[in-house]
Short mmCIF file of C-alpha atoms in Angstrom, two decimals:
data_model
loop_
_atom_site.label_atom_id
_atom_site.label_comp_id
_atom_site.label_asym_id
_atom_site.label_seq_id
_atom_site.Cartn_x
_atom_site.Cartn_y
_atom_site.Cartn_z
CA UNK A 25 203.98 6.46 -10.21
CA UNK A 26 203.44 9.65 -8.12
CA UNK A 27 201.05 12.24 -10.22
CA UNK A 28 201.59 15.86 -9.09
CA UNK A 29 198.79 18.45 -9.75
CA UNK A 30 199.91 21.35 -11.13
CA UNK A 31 198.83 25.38 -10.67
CA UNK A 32 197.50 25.38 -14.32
CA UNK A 33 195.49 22.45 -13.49
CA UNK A 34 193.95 24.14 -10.53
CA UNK A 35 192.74 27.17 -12.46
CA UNK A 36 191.71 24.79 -15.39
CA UNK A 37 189.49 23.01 -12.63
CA UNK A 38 188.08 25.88 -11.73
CA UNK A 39 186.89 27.51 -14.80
CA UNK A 40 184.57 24.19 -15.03
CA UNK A 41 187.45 22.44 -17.13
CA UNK A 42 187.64 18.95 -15.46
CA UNK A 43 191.50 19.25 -15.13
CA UNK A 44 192.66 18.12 -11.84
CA UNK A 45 194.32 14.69 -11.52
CA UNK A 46 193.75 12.21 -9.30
CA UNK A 47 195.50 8.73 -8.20
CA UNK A 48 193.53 5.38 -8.36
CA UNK A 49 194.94 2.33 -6.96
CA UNK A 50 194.54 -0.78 -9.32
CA UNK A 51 196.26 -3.96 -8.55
CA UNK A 52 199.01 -2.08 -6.76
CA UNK A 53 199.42 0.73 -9.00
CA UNK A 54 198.54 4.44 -9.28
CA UNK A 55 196.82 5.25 -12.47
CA UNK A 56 196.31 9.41 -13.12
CA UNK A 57 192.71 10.15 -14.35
CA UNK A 58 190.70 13.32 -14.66
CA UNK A 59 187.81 13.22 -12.61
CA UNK A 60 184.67 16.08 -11.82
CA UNK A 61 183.37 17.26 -8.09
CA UNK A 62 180.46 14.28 -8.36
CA UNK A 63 180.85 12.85 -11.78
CA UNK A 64 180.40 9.27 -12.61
CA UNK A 65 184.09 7.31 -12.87
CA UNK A 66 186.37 8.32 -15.93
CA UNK A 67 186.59 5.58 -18.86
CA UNK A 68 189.44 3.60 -16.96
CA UNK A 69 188.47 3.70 -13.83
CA UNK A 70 186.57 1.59 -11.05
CA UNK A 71 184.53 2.51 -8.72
CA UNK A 72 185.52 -0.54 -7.08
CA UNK A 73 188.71 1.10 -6.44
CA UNK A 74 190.31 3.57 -3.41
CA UNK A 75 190.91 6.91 -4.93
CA UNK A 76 193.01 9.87 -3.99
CA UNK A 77 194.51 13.13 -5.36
CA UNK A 78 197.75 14.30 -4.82
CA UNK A 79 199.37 17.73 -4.89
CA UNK A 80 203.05 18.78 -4.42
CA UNK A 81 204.06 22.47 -5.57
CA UNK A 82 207.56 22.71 -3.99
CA UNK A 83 210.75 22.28 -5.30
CA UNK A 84 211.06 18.44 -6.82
CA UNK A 85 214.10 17.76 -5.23
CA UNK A 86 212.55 18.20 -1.51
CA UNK A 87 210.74 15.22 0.38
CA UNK A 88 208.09 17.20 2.29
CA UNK A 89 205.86 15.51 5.06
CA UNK A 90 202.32 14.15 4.14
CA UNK A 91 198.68 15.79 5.08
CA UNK A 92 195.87 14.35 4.82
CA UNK A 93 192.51 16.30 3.44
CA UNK A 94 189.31 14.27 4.62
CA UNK A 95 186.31 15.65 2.89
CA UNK A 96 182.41 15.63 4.54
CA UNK A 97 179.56 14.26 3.17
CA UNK A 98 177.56 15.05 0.04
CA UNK A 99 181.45 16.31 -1.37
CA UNK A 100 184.22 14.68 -2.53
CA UNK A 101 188.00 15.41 -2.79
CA UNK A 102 187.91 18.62 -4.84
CA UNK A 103 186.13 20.26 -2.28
CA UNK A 104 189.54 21.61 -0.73
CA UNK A 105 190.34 23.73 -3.70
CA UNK A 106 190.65 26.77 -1.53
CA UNK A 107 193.27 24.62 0.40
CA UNK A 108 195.48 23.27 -2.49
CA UNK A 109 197.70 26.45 -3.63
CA UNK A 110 199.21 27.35 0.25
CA UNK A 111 199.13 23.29 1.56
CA UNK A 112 200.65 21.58 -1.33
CA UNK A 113 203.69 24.51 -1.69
CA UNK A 114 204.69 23.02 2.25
CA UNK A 115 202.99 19.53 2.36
CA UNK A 116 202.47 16.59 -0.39
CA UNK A 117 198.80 16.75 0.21
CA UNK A 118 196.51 13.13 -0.54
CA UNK A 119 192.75 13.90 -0.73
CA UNK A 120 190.65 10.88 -0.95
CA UNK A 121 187.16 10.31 -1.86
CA UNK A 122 185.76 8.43 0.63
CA UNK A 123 183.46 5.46 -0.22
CA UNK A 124 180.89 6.10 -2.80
CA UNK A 125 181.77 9.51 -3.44
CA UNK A 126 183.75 10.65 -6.12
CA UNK A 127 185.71 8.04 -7.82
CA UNK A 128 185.51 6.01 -4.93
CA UNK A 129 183.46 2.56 -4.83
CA UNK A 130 182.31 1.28 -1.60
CA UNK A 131 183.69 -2.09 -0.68
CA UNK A 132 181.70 -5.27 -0.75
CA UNK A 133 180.32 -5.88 2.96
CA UNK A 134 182.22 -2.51 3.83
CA UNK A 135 180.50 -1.43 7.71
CA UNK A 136 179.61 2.11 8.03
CA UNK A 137 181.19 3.22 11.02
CA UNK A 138 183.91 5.81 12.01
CA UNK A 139 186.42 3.35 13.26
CA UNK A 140 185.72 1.65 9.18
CA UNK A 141 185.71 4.91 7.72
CA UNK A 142 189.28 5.95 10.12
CA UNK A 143 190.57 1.93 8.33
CA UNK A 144 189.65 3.38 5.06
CA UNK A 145 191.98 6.45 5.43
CA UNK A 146 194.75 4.34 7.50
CA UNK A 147 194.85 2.54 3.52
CA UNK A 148 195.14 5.35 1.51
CA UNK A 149 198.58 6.13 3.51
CA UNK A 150 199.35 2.62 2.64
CA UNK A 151 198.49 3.13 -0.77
CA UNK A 152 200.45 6.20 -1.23
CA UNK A 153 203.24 4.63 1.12
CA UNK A 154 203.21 6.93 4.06
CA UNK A 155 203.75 5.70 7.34
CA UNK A 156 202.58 9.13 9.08
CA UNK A 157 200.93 12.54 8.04
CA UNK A 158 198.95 15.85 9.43
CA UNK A 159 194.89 14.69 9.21
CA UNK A 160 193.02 17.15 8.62
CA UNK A 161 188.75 16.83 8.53
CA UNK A 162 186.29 19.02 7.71
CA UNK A 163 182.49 18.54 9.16
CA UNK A 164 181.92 14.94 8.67
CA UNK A 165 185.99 14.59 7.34
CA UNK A 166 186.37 15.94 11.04
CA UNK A 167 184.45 13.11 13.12
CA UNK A 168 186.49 10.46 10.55
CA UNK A 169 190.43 12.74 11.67
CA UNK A 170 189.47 12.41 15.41
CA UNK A 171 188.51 9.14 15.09
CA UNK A 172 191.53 8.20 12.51
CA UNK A 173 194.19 9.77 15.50
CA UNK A 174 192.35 7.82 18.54
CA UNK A 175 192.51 4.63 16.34
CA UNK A 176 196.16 5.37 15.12
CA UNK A 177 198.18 7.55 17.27
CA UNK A 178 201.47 6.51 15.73
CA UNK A 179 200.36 7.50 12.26
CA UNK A 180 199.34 11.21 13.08
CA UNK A 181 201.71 13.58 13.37
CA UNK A 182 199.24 15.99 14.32
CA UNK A 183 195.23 16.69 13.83
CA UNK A 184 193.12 19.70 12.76
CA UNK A 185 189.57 19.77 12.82
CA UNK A 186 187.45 22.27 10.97
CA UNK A 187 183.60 22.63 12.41
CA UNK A 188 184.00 18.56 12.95
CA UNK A 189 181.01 16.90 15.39
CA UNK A 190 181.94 15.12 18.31
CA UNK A 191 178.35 14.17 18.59
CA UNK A 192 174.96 13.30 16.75
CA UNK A 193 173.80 17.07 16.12
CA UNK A 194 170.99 18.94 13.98
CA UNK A 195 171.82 21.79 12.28
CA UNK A 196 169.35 24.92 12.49
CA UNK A 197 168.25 26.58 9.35
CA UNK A 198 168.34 30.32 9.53
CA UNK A 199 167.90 30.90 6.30
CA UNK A 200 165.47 29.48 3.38
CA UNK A 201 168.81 28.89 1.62
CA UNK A 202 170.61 26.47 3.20
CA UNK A 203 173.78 26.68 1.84
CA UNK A 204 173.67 30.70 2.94
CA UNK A 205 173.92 28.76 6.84
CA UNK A 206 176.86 25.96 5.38
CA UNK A 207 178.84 29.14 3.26
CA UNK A 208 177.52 32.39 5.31
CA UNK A 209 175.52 35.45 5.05
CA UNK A 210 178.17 37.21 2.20
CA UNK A 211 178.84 33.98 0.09
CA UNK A 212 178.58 34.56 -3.75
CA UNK A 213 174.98 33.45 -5.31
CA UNK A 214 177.80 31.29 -7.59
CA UNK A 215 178.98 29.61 -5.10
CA UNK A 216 175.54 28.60 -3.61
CA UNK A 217 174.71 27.63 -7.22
CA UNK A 218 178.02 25.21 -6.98
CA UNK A 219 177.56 23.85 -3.36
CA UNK A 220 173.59 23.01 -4.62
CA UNK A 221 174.68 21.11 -7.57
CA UNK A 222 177.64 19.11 -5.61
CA UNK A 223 174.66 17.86 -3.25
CA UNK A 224 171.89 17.72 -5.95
CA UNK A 225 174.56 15.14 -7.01
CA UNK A 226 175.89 13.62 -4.38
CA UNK A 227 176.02 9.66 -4.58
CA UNK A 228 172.55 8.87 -2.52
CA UNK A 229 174.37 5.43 -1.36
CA UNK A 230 177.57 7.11 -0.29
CA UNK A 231 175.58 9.83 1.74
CA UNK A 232 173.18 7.68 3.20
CA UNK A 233 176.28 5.89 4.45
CA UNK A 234 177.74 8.39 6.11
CA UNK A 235 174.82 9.45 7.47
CA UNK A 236 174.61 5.89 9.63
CA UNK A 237 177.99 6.18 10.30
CA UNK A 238 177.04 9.66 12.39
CA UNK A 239 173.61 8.28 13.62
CA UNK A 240 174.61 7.14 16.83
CA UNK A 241 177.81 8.64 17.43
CA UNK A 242 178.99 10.30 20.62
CA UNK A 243 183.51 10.18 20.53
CA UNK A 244 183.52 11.42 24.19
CA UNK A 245 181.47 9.08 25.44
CA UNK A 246 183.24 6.01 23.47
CA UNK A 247 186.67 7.32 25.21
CA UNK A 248 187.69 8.33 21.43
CA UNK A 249 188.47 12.03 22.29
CA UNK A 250 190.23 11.06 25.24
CA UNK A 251 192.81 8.59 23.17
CA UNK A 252 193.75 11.23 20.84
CA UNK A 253 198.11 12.01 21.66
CA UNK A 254 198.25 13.91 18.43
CA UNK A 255 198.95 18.26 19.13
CA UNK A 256 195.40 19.17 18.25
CA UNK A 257 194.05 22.29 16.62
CA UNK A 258 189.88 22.05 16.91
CA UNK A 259 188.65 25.52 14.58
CA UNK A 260 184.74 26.85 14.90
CA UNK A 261 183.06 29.84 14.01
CA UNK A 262 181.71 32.25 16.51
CA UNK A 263 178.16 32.07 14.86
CA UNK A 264 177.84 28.86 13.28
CA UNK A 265 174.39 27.20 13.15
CA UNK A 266 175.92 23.91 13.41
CA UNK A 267 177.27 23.72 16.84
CA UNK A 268 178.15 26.78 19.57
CA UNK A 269 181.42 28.38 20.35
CA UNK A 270 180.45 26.36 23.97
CA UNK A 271 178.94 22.66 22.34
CA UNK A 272 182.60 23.03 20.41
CA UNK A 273 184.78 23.92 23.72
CA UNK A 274 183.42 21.25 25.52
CA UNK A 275 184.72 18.63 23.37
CA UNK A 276 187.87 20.37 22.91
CA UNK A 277 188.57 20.08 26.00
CA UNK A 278 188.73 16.54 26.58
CA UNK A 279 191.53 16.33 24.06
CA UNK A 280 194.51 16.02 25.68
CA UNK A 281 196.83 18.82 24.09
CA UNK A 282 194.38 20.66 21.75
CA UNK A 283 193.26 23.85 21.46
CA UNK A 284 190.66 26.16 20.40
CA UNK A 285 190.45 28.84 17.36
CA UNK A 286 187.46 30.42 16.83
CA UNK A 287 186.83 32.02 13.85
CA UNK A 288 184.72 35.72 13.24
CA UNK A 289 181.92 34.25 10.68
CA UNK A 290 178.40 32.77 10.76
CA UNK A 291 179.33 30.15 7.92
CA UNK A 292 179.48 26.86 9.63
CA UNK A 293 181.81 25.38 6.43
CA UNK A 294 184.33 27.38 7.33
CA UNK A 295 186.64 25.04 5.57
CA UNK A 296 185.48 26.11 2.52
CA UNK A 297 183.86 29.42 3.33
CA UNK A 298 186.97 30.39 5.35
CA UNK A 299 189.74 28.61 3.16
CA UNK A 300 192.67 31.17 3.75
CA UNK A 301 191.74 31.96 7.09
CA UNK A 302 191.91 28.02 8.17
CA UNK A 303 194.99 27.44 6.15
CA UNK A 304 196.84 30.03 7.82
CA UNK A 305 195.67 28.76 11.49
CA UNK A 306 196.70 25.41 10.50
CA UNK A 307 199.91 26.20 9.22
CA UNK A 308 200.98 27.96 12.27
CA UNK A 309 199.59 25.04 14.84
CA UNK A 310 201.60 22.69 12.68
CA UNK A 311 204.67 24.51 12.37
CA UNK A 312 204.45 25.68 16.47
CA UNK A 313 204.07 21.77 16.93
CA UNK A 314 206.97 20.83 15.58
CA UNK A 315 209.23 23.33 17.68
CA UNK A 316 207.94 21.41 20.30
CA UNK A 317 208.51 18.50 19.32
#
């Protein structure tokens, strides 16, 4: 049973109304439930089980192609509310939670690693029966897309990176609010107040998971950037305190067919802070990739 969100459940969601739906997998099936950003699992639900929302705001009649939304860590799936409304009127969108966040368990014995974490995401296309779709990863979500496409070329149509690392990296703190250096200088003191609950909350096993998973990492040194065949679109900020316009290029680069979009800002989540403006890039590099296809 497919389960569509709908506008009114967007703006529901984000008035604080717990109103978007999701899709659980239990024993085969897809079950709808109505899940928060970090909130423990609704009544029916296991967290031993994959989760994933699903949006589709086109016409019902029309079969569109799949993208993925990979979240980072500390978040979960609702995160890409500033993504939803333009994707899901051109793409069935599936957004999962990954493992231990959201209404996502982690799996008994289940090895934090990117090429696991890239397995985990290869299942929810199983799940939702799609053999390929666009992945798309923000931050962490970003290091999990490059690694899904290395690890499963025939399975990504194409791959878009927003302020993903390549590498283990430290962020610098300008500011004695962090979330001013995730969001940017002009972000709202509401949505600071939003961001610092969502990681006040964040699942401290889930996190620390993802956290090994990045510990060690280095995807041009493992030959992972270099396997990628997917059209890539790689998308910074010119000020970010996360990684430089140059730290970004030079993993860029060693993806065969990608390029480079820089955006003007100094948030480094510019998936988030920078919704429309990332949208827009991506739906251009997508739709320019298929002409050339």
């Amino acid at each position: 049973m497919a389960v569509k969100t709908t506008r009114r459940d967007l703006l529901n969601f984000g008035a604080g109304t717990a109103a978007t739906l999701g899709v659980s997998t239990l024993a085969g099936e897809l079950m709808p439930v109505r899940a928060h950003a970090q909130a423990g699992p609704a009544s029916n639900v296991s967290k031993e089980e994959l989760f994933y929302r699903e949006d589709w705001f086109g016409e019902p009649w029309r079969k569109p192609e799949v993208a993925v939304l990979i979240h980072g860590n500390d978040e979960s799936s609702v995160v890409w509310y500033g993504w939803v409304p333009r994707m899901a009127q051109e793409f069935r969108l599936l957004r999962p939670d990954l493992p231990g966040f959201g209404q996502s368990g982690i799996p008994a014995g289940f090895e934090w690693s990117l090429a696991s974490l890239a397995a985990f995401v290869a299942r929810v296309l199983d799940k939702a029966g799609v053999e390929a779709a666009h992945i798309i990863g923000a931050k962490t979500g970003g290091a999990i897309a490059m690694q899904f496409a290395a690890d499963y070329p025939t399975r990504t149509r194409t791959l878009a990176v927003a302020s993903g690392p390549a590498s283990v990296i430290v962020a610098s703190s300008r500011s004695n609010i962090p979330q001013r250096d995730r969001l940017g200088s002009a972000v709202s003191k509401e949505m600071v107040e939003y961001w610092n609950h969502m990681f006040a909350t964040a699942p401290e096993e889930g996190a620390k998971g993802l956290r090994t998973a990045l510990s060690k990492f280095d995807l041009a040194r493992d030959g992972v950037l270099q396997r990628i065949k997917a059209p890539t679109l790689v998308i910074t900020s010119d000020r970010s305190a996360l990684q430089s316009v140059e730290k970004v290029r030079q993993y860029q680069l060693t993806i065969p067919n990608s390029r480079l979009a820089i955006l003007n800002g100094d948030a480094y989540h510019i998936a988030a802070a920078n919704a429309d403006e990332c949208v827009t890039n991506v739906l251009a590099f997508i739709k320019e990739a298929r002409h050339r296809t």
